[in-house]
CSV table of C-alpha atoms in Angstrom, one decimal:
chain,number,residue,atom,x,y,z
A,1,MET,CA,35.1,11.5,19.9
A,2,ASP,CA,31.6,13.2,19.1
A,3,ALA,CA,28.4,11.1,17.6
A,4,SER,CA,29.1,12.4,14.3
A,5,ASN,CA,33.1,11.8,14.0
A,6,ALA,CA,31.5,8.1,15.3
A,7,GLY,CA,29.4,8.1,12.7
A,8,ARG,CA,31.9,9.5,9.8
A,9,ALA,CA,34.0,6.3,10.7
A,10,ILE,CA,31.7,4.4,10.8
A,11,LEU,CA,30.4,5.2,7.9
A,12,ALA,CA,33.9,5.1,6.7
A,13,GLU,CA,34.7,2.1,7.2
A,14,ALA,CA,31.9,0.8,5.5
A,15,ALA,CA,33.1,2.4,2.5
A,16,ALA,CA,36.9,1.6,2.6
A,17,ALA,CA,35.1,-2.4,3.3
A,18,THR,CA,33.3,-2.4,0.1
A,19,ASP,CA,36.2,-1.1,-1.5
A,20,GLY,CA,38.0,-3.6,-0.5
A,21,ARG,CA,35.9,-6.1,-1.8
A,22,SER,CA,34.8,-4.8,-5.1
A,23,SER,CA,33.0,-8.0,-5.8
A,24,SER,CA,31.3,-8.1,-2.8
A,25,PHE,CA,27.2,-6.2,-2.0
A,26,PRO,CA,28.1,-3.1,0.3
A,27,ASN,CA,26.4,-3.7,4.3
A,28,THR,CA,24.4,-0.7,3.6
A,29,SER,CA,22.4,0.2,0.4
A,30,SER,CA,22.9,3.6,-1.1
A,31,LYS,CA,20.8,7.0,-0.6
A,32,SER,CA,20.1,6.9,-4.3
A,33,VAL,CA,18.5,4.0,-3.8
A,34,ALA,CA,15.9,5.0,-1.1
A,35,TYR,CA,15.4,7.9,-2.7
A,36,TRP,CA,14.1,6.0,-6.4
A,37,LEU,CA,12.2,4.3,-4.3
A,38,LEU,CA,10.0,6.4,-3.0
A,39,GLY,CA,9.6,8.0,-6.8
A,40,SER,CA,8.5,4.6,-7.1
A,41,ALA,CA,5.9,4.8,-4.6
A,42,ALA,CA,4.4,8.1,-5.3
A,43,SER,CA,4.3,6.7,-8.5
A,44,VAL,CA,2.2,3.8,-7.4
A,45,PHE,CA,0.5,5.9,-5.8
A,46,GLY,CA,-0.3,7.8,-8.2
A,47,ILE,CA,-1.0,5.0,-10.7
A,48,VAL,CA,-3.7,3.9,-8.0
A,49,VAL,CA,-5.3,7.3,-7.9
A,50,PHE,CA,-6.1,7.4,-11.2
A,51,GLY,CA,-6.5,3.8,-12.1
A,52,GLY,CA,-9.6,3.7,-9.4
A,53,LEU,CA,-10.8,6.6,-11.7
A,54,THR,CA,-10.6,5.1,-14.4
A,55,ARG,CA,-13.6,2.0,-13.0
A,56,LEU,CA,-15.4,5.4,-12.1
A,57,THR,CA,-15.2,6.4,-15.2
A,58,GLU,CA,-16.4,3.3,-17.0
A,59,SER,CA,-13.8,3.0,-19.2
A,60,GLY,CA,-11.8,-0.2,-18.4
A,61,LEU,CA,-12.9,-2.1,-20.3
A,62,SER,CA,-12.6,0.0,-23.8
A,63,ILE,CA,-9.3,-1.4,-24.9
A,64,THR,CA,-10.2,-5.1,-25.1
A,65,GLU,CA,-7.0,-6.4,-26.3
A,66,TRP,CA,-4.3,-6.6,-24.1
A,67,ARG,CA,-1.2,-5.7,-25.8
A,68,PRO,CA,1.7,-5.3,-23.6
A,69,VAL,CA,5.0,-3.7,-26.3
A,70,THR,CA,2.7,-2.7,-29.0
A,71,GLY,CA,-0.4,-1.1,-26.8
A,72,SER,CA,2.4,1.9,-26.5
A,73,LEU,CA,1.2,3.5,-29.0
A,74,TRP,CA,-2.9,5.5,-29.4
A,75,PRO,CA,-4.1,5.3,-32.8
A,76,MET,CA,-2.5,7.1,-35.0
A,77,SER,CA,-5.2,6.9,-38.0
A,78,LYS,CA,-8.9,7.4,-38.8
A,79,ALA,CA,-8.8,3.0,-39.9
A,80,GLU,CA,-7.5,2.3,-36.1
A,81,TRP,CA,-10.1,3.9,-34.3
A,82,ASP,CA,-12.8,3.0,-36.8
A,83,SER,CA,-11.1,-0.6,-36.2
A,84,GLU,CA,-10.3,-0.4,-32.1
A,85,PHE,CA,-14.1,0.8,-32.2
A,86,THR,CA,-15.3,-2.0,-33.8
A,87,LYS,CA,-14.2,-4.0,-31.0
A,88,TYR,CA,-14.8,-2.2,-28.3
A,89,LYS,CA,-18.8,-2.6,-30.1
A,90,SER,CA,-18.6,-6.7,-30.2
A,91,SER,CA,-17.9,-6.1,-25.7
A,92,PRO,CA,-20.6,-6.9,-23.6
A,93,GLU,CA,-20.4,-3.7,-22.4
A,94,PHE,CA,-21.6,-1.4,-25.2
A,95,ALA,CA,-24.0,-3.3,-26.5
A,96,GLN,CA,-25.3,-3.3,-22.5
A,97,LEU,CA,-25.0,0.0,-21.5
A,98,ASN,CA,-22.9,2.4,-24.4
A,99,SER,CA,-25.0,1.8,-27.4
A,100,GLY,CA,-25.5,4.7,-28.1
A,101,MET,CA,-22.0,5.7,-27.9
A,102,ASP,CA,-20.5,7.8,-30.7
A,103,MET,CA,-16.5,7.9,-31.7
A,104,ALA,CA,-15.7,11.4,-29.3
A,105,ASP,CA,-17.4,9.6,-26.5
A,106,PHE,CA,-15.4,6.4,-26.8
A,107,LYS,CA,-12.2,8.2,-27.1
A,108,GLN,CA,-12.6,9.6,-24.0
A,109,ILE,CA,-12.6,6.7,-22.8
A,110,TYR,CA,-10.4,4.8,-24.2
A,111,PHE,CA,-7.8,7.8,-23.5
A,112,MET,CA,-8.2,7.2,-19.7
A,113,GLU,CA,-7.7,2.8,-20.1
A,114,TRP,CA,-4.4,3.7,-23.0
A,115,ALA,CA,-3.3,6.3,-20.8
A,116,HIS,CA,-4.1,3.8,-17.3
A,117,ARG,CA,-2.1,1.1,-18.6
A,118,LEU,CA,0.8,3.9,-20.2
A,119,TRP,CA,1.9,4.3,-16.7
A,120,GLY,CA,1.7,0.2,-15.3
A,121,ARG,CA,4.5,0.3,-18.4
A,122,VAL,CA,6.4,2.8,-17.0
A,123,ILE,CA,6.5,1.8,-14.2
A,124,GLY,CA,8.1,-1.7,-14.4
A,125,VAL,CA,10.5,-0.1,-16.7
A,126,THR,CA,11.9,2.2,-14.4
A,127,PHE,CA,11.7,0.1,-11.6
A,128,LEU,CA,13.2,-3.1,-13.7
A,129,LEU,CA,16.5,-1.5,-16.1
A,130,PRO,CA,17.5,0.7,-12.5
A,131,THR,CA,17.0,-2.7,-10.8
A,132,ALA,CA,19.0,-4.4,-12.9
A,133,TYR,CA,21.6,-1.2,-12.4
A,134,PHE,CA,22.0,-0.6,-8.7
A,135,ILE,CA,22.5,-5.4,-8.7
A,136,ALA,CA,24.9,-5.2,-11.1
A,137,ARG,CA,27.0,-2.1,-9.4
A,138,ARG,CA,27.2,-3.4,-6.2
A,139,ARG,CA,24.9,-0.3,-5.0
A,140,VAL,CA,22.1,-2.2,-2.5
A,141,ALA,CA,22.6,-4.8,-0.2
A,142,PRO,CA,22.1,-8.3,-0.5
A,143,ALA,CA,18.5,-8.5,1.5
A,144,VAL,CA,17.4,-5.1,-0.7
A,145,ALA,CA,18.8,-7.1,-3.6
A,146,TRP,CA,16.4,-9.5,-3.1
A,147,LYS,CA,13.6,-7.8,-2.2
A,148,LEU,CA,14.1,-5.5,-6.0
A,149,ALA,CA,13.9,-8.4,-7.5
A,150,GLY,CA,11.1,-9.9,-5.4
A,151,ILE,CA,9.0,-6.1,-6.2
A,152,CYS,CA,9.7,-6.6,-10.0
A,153,GLY,CA,8.2,-10.0,-10.1
A,154,MET,CA,5.1,-8.8,-8.5
A,155,ILE,CA,5.5,-5.5,-11.0
A,156,GLY,CA,5.1,-8.2,-13.7
A,157,PHE,CA,1.8,-10.1,-11.9
A,158,GLN,CA,0.5,-6.7,-11.2
A,159,GLY,CA,0.4,-6.6,-15.0
A,160,ALA,CA,-0.9,-9.8,-15.4
A,161,ILE,CA,-3.8,-9.8,-13.0
A,162,GLY,CA,-4.9,-6.4,-14.6
A,163,TRP,CA,-5.7,-8.3,-17.8
A,164,TRP,CA,-7.4,-11.0,-16.0
A,165,MET,CA,-8.8,-8.8,-14.3
A,166,VAL,CA,-10.4,-7.1,-17.7
A,167,LYS,CA,-11.7,-10.3,-19.4
A,168,SER,CA,-13.7,-10.8,-17.1
A,169,GLY,CA,-16.0,-7.8,-18.1
A,170,LEU,CA,-15.9,-9.2,-21.5
A,171,LYS,CA,-16.6,-13.4,-20.7
A,172,ASP,CA,-20.4,-13.5,-23.7
A,173,ASP,CA,-23.2,-14.2,-20.6
A,174,LEU,CA,-22.6,-10.4,-20.4
A,175,PHE,CA,-24.5,-10.1,-22.7
A,176,GLU,CA,-27.3,-11.5,-21.1
A,177,PRO,CA,-30.4,-10.1,-20.8
A,178,GLY,CA,-30.5,-8.4,-17.1
A,179,SER,CA,-26.2,-9.0,-16.7
A,180,HIS,CA,-24.1,-6.1,-15.9
A,181,PRO,CA,-21.1,-5.9,-17.8
A,182,ARG,CA,-18.4,-4.8,-15.4
A,183,VAL,CA,-15.2,-6.6,-14.1
A,184,SER,CA,-15.3,-9.6,-11.0
A,185,GLN,CA,-15.1,-7.7,-7.7
A,186,TYR,CA,-13.1,-11.0,-6.5
A,187,ARG,CA,-10.5,-10.0,-9.3
A,188,LEU,CA,-10.4,-5.7,-8.7
A,189,THR,CA,-9.9,-7.0,-5.2
A,190,ALA,CA,-7.3,-9.2,-6.6
A,191,HIS,CA,-5.8,-6.6,-8.7
A,192,LEU,CA,-5.8,-3.3,-6.0
A,193,GLY,CA,-3.8,-5.8,-3.2
A,194,THR,CA,-1.5,-6.3,-5.5
A,195,ALA,CA,-1.2,-2.7,-6.1
A,196,PHE,CA,-1.1,-1.8,-2.3
A,197,ALA,CA,1.7,-4.9,-1.8
A,198,VAL,CA,4.1,-3.6,-4.5
A,199,TYR,CA,3.3,-0.5,-2.8
A,200,CYS,CA,4.0,-0.5,0.7
A,201,SER,CA,7.5,-2.8,-0.6
A,202,MET,CA,8.7,0.3,-2.1
A,203,LEU,CA,8.0,2.5,1.2
A,204,LEU,CA,9.1,0.2,3.6
A,205,THR,CA,12.4,-0.8,1.9
A,206,GLY,CA,13.3,2.8,0.4
A,207,LEU,CA,12.7,3.9,4.3
A,208,SER,CA,14.7,1.7,6.0
A,209,ILE,CA,17.5,2.6,4.3
A,210,LEU,CA,17.6,6.4,5.0
A,211,LYS,CA,16.8,4.6,8.2
A,212,GLU,CA,20.2,2.9,8.4
A,213,HIS,CA,22.0,6.2,7.1
A,214,ARG,CA,20.6,8.2,9.5
A,215,MET,CA,21.5,5.4,12.8
A,216,LEU,CA,24.7,5.2,11.3
A,217,ALA,CA,25.3,8.7,10.7
A,218,ASN,CA,25.2,8.9,14.6
A,219,PRO,CA,25.8,6.0,15.9
A,220,ALA,CA,25.1,7.3,20.2
A,221,LYS,CA,22.5,8.4,19.0
A,222,ALA,CA,20.6,5.1,17.5
A,223,ALA,CA,21.8,3.1,20.0
A,224,GLU,CA,19.6,4.9,22.1
A,225,THR,CA,16.4,4.8,20.0
A,226,ILE,CA,17.3,1.2,20.4
A,227,LYS,CA,17.2,0.5,23.6
A,228,ALA,CA,14.2,2.3,24.0
A,229,LEU,CA,12.3,-0.7,20.9
A,230,GLN,CA,13.7,-2.9,22.9
A,231,HIS,CA,12.2,-2.7,26.1
A,232,PRO,CA,9.4,-4.1,27.0
A,233,ALA,CA,6.9,-1.8,26.9
A,234,LEU,CA,6.8,-1.8,23.5
A,235,ARG,CA,6.7,-5.3,22.9
A,236,VAL,CA,2.4,-4.8,22.8
A,237,PHE,CA,3.2,-1.6,21.0
A,238,ARG,CA,5.0,-2.8,18.0
A,239,GLY,CA,2.9,-6.3,17.8
A,240,SER,CA,-0.7,-3.6,17.9
A,241,VAL,CA,1.3,-1.8,15.0
A,242,VAL,CA,1.9,-4.6,13.0
A,243,GLY,CA,-1.4,-5.7,13.6
A,244,LEU,CA,-2.9,-3.0,13.0
A,245,THR,CA,-1.3,-2.0,9.7
A,246,LEU,CA,-2.9,-5.5,8.8
A,247,LEU,CA,-5.9,-4.2,9.7
A,248,VAL,CA,-6.1,-1.2,6.9
A,249,PHE,CA,-4.9,-3.5,4.2
A,250,THR,CA,-7.5,-5.6,5.4
A,251,THR,CA,-10.2,-3.1,5.0
A,252,ALA,CA,-8.4,-1.1,1.3
A,253,LEU,CA,-9.7,-4.9,0.3
A,254,SER,CA,-13.0,-4.3,1.7
A,255,GLY,CA,-13.8,-1.0,-0.1
A,256,ALA,CA,-12.7,-2.6,-3.7
A,257,LEU,CA,-15.6,-5.4,-2.8
A,258,VAL,CA,-17.7,-2.0,-2.5
A,259,ALA,CA,-16.9,-1.2,-5.1
A,260,GLY,CA,-17.0,-3.9,-7.4
A,261,LEU,CA,-19.7,-4.7,-6.4
A,262,ASP,CA,-20.8,-1.1,-7.2
A,263,ALA,CA,-22.5,-1.6,-3.1
A,264,GLY,CA,-21.3,2.0,-2.7
A,265,LEU,CA,-25.3,3.2,-4.2
A,266,ILE,CA,-27.1,1.0,-1.6
A,267,TYR,CA,-28.5,2.6,1.9
A,268,ASN,CA,-26.7,5.7,1.1
A,269,GLU,CA,-27.0,6.6,4.9
A,270,PHE,CA,-25.1,6.6,8.2
A,271,PRO,CA,-24.8,4.8,10.6
A,272,TRP,CA,-28.6,3.1,10.3
A,273,MET,CA,-29.2,0.9,7.2
A,274,GLY,CA,-32.5,1.0,6.5
A,275,LEU,CA,-34.6,0.9,10.0
A,276,GLY,CA,-31.7,-0.8,11.8
A,277,LEU,CA,-27.7,-0.4,12.0
A,278,ALA,CA,-27.7,-4.0,9.9
A,279,PRO,CA,-30.1,-5.1,7.0
A,280,PRO,CA,-32.3,-7.3,7.7
A,281,LYS,CA,-30.9,-11.6,8.1
A,282,LYS,CA,-33.3,-12.2,5.0
A,283,GLU,CA,-31.2,-9.9,3.5
A,284,LEU,CA,-28.0,-10.6,3.8
A,285,LEU,CA,-28.3,-14.5,4.1
A,286,ASP,CA,-30.1,-14.2,0.5
A,287,PRO,CA,-30.0,-18.0,-1.6
A,288,PHE,CA,-29.8,-15.6,-4.8
A,289,TYR,CA,-26.5,-16.1,-4.1
A,290,SER,CA,-25.7,-19.3,-3.0
A,291,HIS,CA,-24.6,-22.0,-5.6
A,292,VAL,CA,-24.8,-25.8,-4.3
A,293,PRO,CA,-28.6,-27.3,-3.9
A,294,ASP,CA,-27.6,-27.7,-0.1
A,295,GLN,CA,-26.2,-24.1,0.3
A,296,SER,CA,-23.3,-24.7,2.4
A,297,ASP,CA,-21.8,-21.5,1.4
A,298,LEU,CA,-25.0,-19.4,1.3
A,299,VAL,CA,-22.5,-16.8,4.4
A,300,TRP,CA,-19.4,-16.9,2.9
A,301,ARG,CA,-21.0,-16.3,-0.4
A,302,ASN,CA,-23.2,-13.2,0.9
A,303,MET,CA,-20.7,-12.1,2.3
A,304,LEU,CA,-18.5,-11.3,-0.8
A,305,GLU,CA,-21.1,-11.3,-3.3
A,306,ASN,CA,-25.1,-9.9,-1.7
A,307,PRO,CA,-23.8,-5.8,-2.1
A,308,SER,CA,-25.7,-5.5,1.2
A,309,PHE,CA,-23.4,-7.4,3.4
A,310,VAL,CA,-20.0,-6.3,2.0
A,311,GLN,CA,-21.1,-3.2,2.4
A,312,LEU,CA,-22.2,-4.1,6.3
A,313,ASP,CA,-18.4,-5.7,6.0
A,314,HIS,CA,-17.2,-2.6,4.6
A,315,ARG,CA,-19.0,-0.7,7.9
A,316,ILE,CA,-17.4,-2.9,10.1
A,317,LEU,CA,-14.1,-3.2,9.3
A,318,ALA,CA,-13.8,0.6,9.0
A,319,THR,CA,-15.9,0.9,12.4
A,320,THR,CA,-12.7,-1.4,13.8
A,321,THR,CA,-10.1,0.8,12.4
A,322,PHE,CA,-10.9,4.0,13.2
A,323,THR,CA,-11.8,2.8,17.1
A,324,ALA,CA,-8.3,0.4,17.1
A,325,ILE,CA,-6.7,3.5,15.6
A,326,MET,CA,-8.0,5.6,18.5
A,327,SER,CA,-7.2,2.9,21.0
A,328,LEU,CA,-3.5,2.9,19.8
A,329,PHE,CA,-3.3,6.8,20.9
A,330,ALA,CA,-5.1,6.0,23.6
A,331,TYR,CA,-2.7,3.5,24.7
A,332,THR,CA,1.1,5.6,24.3
A,333,ARG,CA,-1.1,8.3,26.6
A,334,PHE,CA,-2.0,6.6,29.1
A,335,ALA,CA,0.7,3.6,29.5
A,336,LYS,CA,3.6,5.0,31.7
A,337,GLY,CA,5.8,2.5,30.4
A,338,VAL,CA,5.0,3.7,26.6
A,339,ARG,CA,4.8,6.9,27.2
A,340,ALA,CA,8.0,7.3,28.4
A,341,LYS,CA,9.8,4.5,26.3
A,342,LEU,CA,8.3,5.2,22.7
A,343,PRO,CA,10.4,7.9,21.0
A,344,LYS,CA,9.8,10.7,19.7
A,345,GLU,CA,9.2,9.8,15.9
A,346,ALA,CA,6.9,7.1,17.1
A,347,ASN,CA,4.5,9.1,18.5
A,348,LYS,CA,4.0,11.4,15.5
A,349,GLY,CA,3.6,8.4,13.6
A,350,VAL,CA,0.8,7.5,16.4
A,351,GLN,CA,-0.9,11.4,16.1
A,352,GLY,CA,-0.5,11.1,12.1
A,353,MET,CA,-2.4,8.1,12.1
A,354,VAL,CA,-5.4,9.4,14.4
A,355,HIS,CA,-6.0,12.3,12.2
A,356,LEU,CA,-5.2,10.3,8.5
A,357,VAL,CA,-7.9,7.9,10.0
A,358,THR,CA,-10.8,10.9,11.3
A,359,LEU,CA,-9.9,12.0,7.1
A,360,GLN,CA,-10.8,8.6,6.2
A,361,VAL,CA,-14.2,8.3,7.5
A,362,THR,CA,-15.6,11.8,6.7
A,363,LEU,CA,-14.2,10.9,3.6
A,364,GLY,CA,-16.4,7.2,3.4
A,365,ILE,CA,-19.7,8.9,5.2
A,366,SER,CA,-19.6,11.4,2.1
A,367,THR,CA,-18.7,9.2,-0.7
A,368,LEU,CA,-21.9,7.2,0.8
A,369,ILE,CA,-24.1,10.0,2.0
A,370,TYR,CA,-23.8,11.7,-1.8
A,371,MET,CA,-23.8,8.2,-4.1
A,372,VAL,CA,-20.9,7.6,-4.4
A,373,PRO,CA,-19.9,10.7,-7.0
A,374,THR,CA,-16.5,10.9,-8.7
A,375,TRP,CA,-14.4,13.2,-7.2
A,376,LEU,CA,-15.0,12.0,-3.4
A,377,ALA,CA,-14.6,8.4,-4.6
A,378,SER,CA,-11.9,9.2,-5.6
A,379,ALA,CA,-10.5,11.2,-2.9
A,380,HIS,CA,-12.0,7.7,-0.6
A,381,GLN,CA,-9.4,5.5,-2.5
A,382,ALA,CA,-6.6,7.6,-2.2
A,383,GLY,CA,-6.8,8.1,1.7
A,384,ALA,CA,-7.8,4.2,2.2
A,385,LEU,CA,-4.3,4.2,0.3
A,386,ALA,CA,-2.9,7.1,2.7
A,387,LEU,CA,-3.8,5.4,5.9
A,388,LEU,CA,-1.5,2.5,5.1
A,389,THR,CA,1.2,5.5,4.3
A,390,GLY,CA,1.0,6.7,8.6
A,391,ALA,CA,0.2,3.0,9.2
A,392,VAL,CA,3.6,1.3,7.0
A,393,VAL,CA,5.6,4.5,8.3
A,394,LEU,CA,4.8,4.1,11.4
A,395,PHE,CA,6.1,0.7,11.6
A,396,SER,CA,9.3,1.5,10.1
A,397,ARG,CA,10.4,4.1,12.5
A,398,ILE,CA,9.5,1.0,15.5
A,399,THR,CA,11.0,-1.7,14.3
A,400,LEU,CA,14.8,-2.3,14.8
A,401,PRO,CA,17.4,-2.3,12.4
A,402,ARG,CA,19.2,-5.6,11.0
A,403,ARG,CA,21.8,-7.2,13.0
A,404,ALA,CA,24.3,-6.3,10.7
A,405,ILE,CA,24.0,-2.8,11.2
A,406,LEU,CA,22.9,-3.0,14.7
A,407,ARG,CA,25.9,-4.7,15.2
A,408,GLN,CA,27.8,-2.0,13.6
A,409,ILE,CA,26.4,0.4,15.8
A,410,MET,CA,26.4,-1.6,19.5
A,411,LYS,CA,29.4,-3.0,19.2
A,412,PRO,CA,31.5,0.3,19.1
A,413,GLN,CA,28.9,1.7,22.2
A,414,ALA,CA,28.8,-1.8,24.2
A,415,ALA,CA,33.3,-1.0,24.0
A,416,ARG,CA,32.8,2.7,25.0
A,417,ALA,CA,30.8,1.3,27.9
A,418,GLN,CA,33.5,-1.0,29.6
A,419,ALA,CA,36.1,2.0,28.5
A,420,SER,CA,34.2,4.2,31.0
A,421,PRO,CA,34.3,2.9,34.3
A,422,HIS,CA,38.8,2.3,34.2
A,423,ILE,CA,38.9,5.7,33.1
A,424,SER,CA,36.9,6.4,35.5
A,425,SER,CA,38.8,4.5,38.1
A,426,ARG,CA,41.9,6.4,37.1
A,427,LEU,CA,40.8,9.7,37.5
A,428,GLU,CA,39.7,8.9,41.3
A,429,ALA,CA,43.2,7.1,42.1
A,430,ALA,CA,45.1,10.5,40.5
A,431,LYS,CA,42.7,12.5,42.4
A,432,ALA,CA,43.2,10.6,46.2
A,433,ALA,CA,47.1,10.7,45.2
A,434,GLU,CA,47.2,14.5,45.2
A,435,LYS,CA,45.1,14.1,48.5
A,436,ALA,CA,47.7,12.9,49.9
A,437,LEU,CA,50.5,15.1,48.9
């Protein structure tokens, strides 16, 4: 039996088992679920980029209410537009920054925020309803069903965080002289981080389903890949990829802090920050940011609220990420055990990470030097998510399949391997008998 026939036999066996127990969940989720998940992830990628544009154009505070259902429609009449504009006029942003804005300008920023919110609602509906359908029709494995339910919860949580973030830019204390109306950098970071988590969950789950189908379709090749991934030489590599993914995620979150504080508008040079690689210590540890008399919060407050320190944090994390990816690339080239055992697809994934991080560093430095132009800043944010995508894809290529799939693939291979010595011994005995005759 060749590899393709063996794959068809395994898939047929799984399908027969599922048909025989129509009320149970299958061992492997449908491919259609995987494609839907990847499409949903692409939509989340898009809304993240569009959300960045909404912030960069200072449109995010134009809608001062949260109406999850009725807010899906834009104002239809002049009276409704006047009502929305009046609400905006009572906000700190209008009073401090946009007091000369007319209706035409207001409509521009209103539609940006309205489109962003509508897109979020569409993602929620187009994920919740198919999730219910796939689970009800038993089109997903039990583990995937739980993952889909968890993603649904995260999407709802993300919507709540979005409004919680907007509320921070509408507080009354922002009317005080010298205040700059903007959302809390902490809430902005939470909003972006949750979006990234939703995206990664969709992407990784979809890729895992497709990987299982590829392995079941060609179990002989899958067995070879699994044996290679189980080799001790790849243990350090696998752990490094996990750490690298977390590092990319953390660097992206530090970028959200930079955006929330407009920290990219200072020290528009690289690698220098003024006269050195870092600002003076007095500037980094400014007592102004401490909230307690004994200044016990001096360090962490400055790290998260002082624009100079926040930009330095982001520079350090970005440089560390770049160095880590280049080091991983070198490791795959010069460590003999890793180079020999690393699957071809994983090797391509590492090379992709090198290209993505090089592009992202270029975008980041350019954004800083040119004082955060909208298109460059948006591209830099998209680059962060693209780099995280590369890390997740690489991770999916070096992880072992679920135990159920692992047993389904390796058991027939083990049985075939045990049968091979008996066949060989019989052939040798037959040849010996022929010679004796």
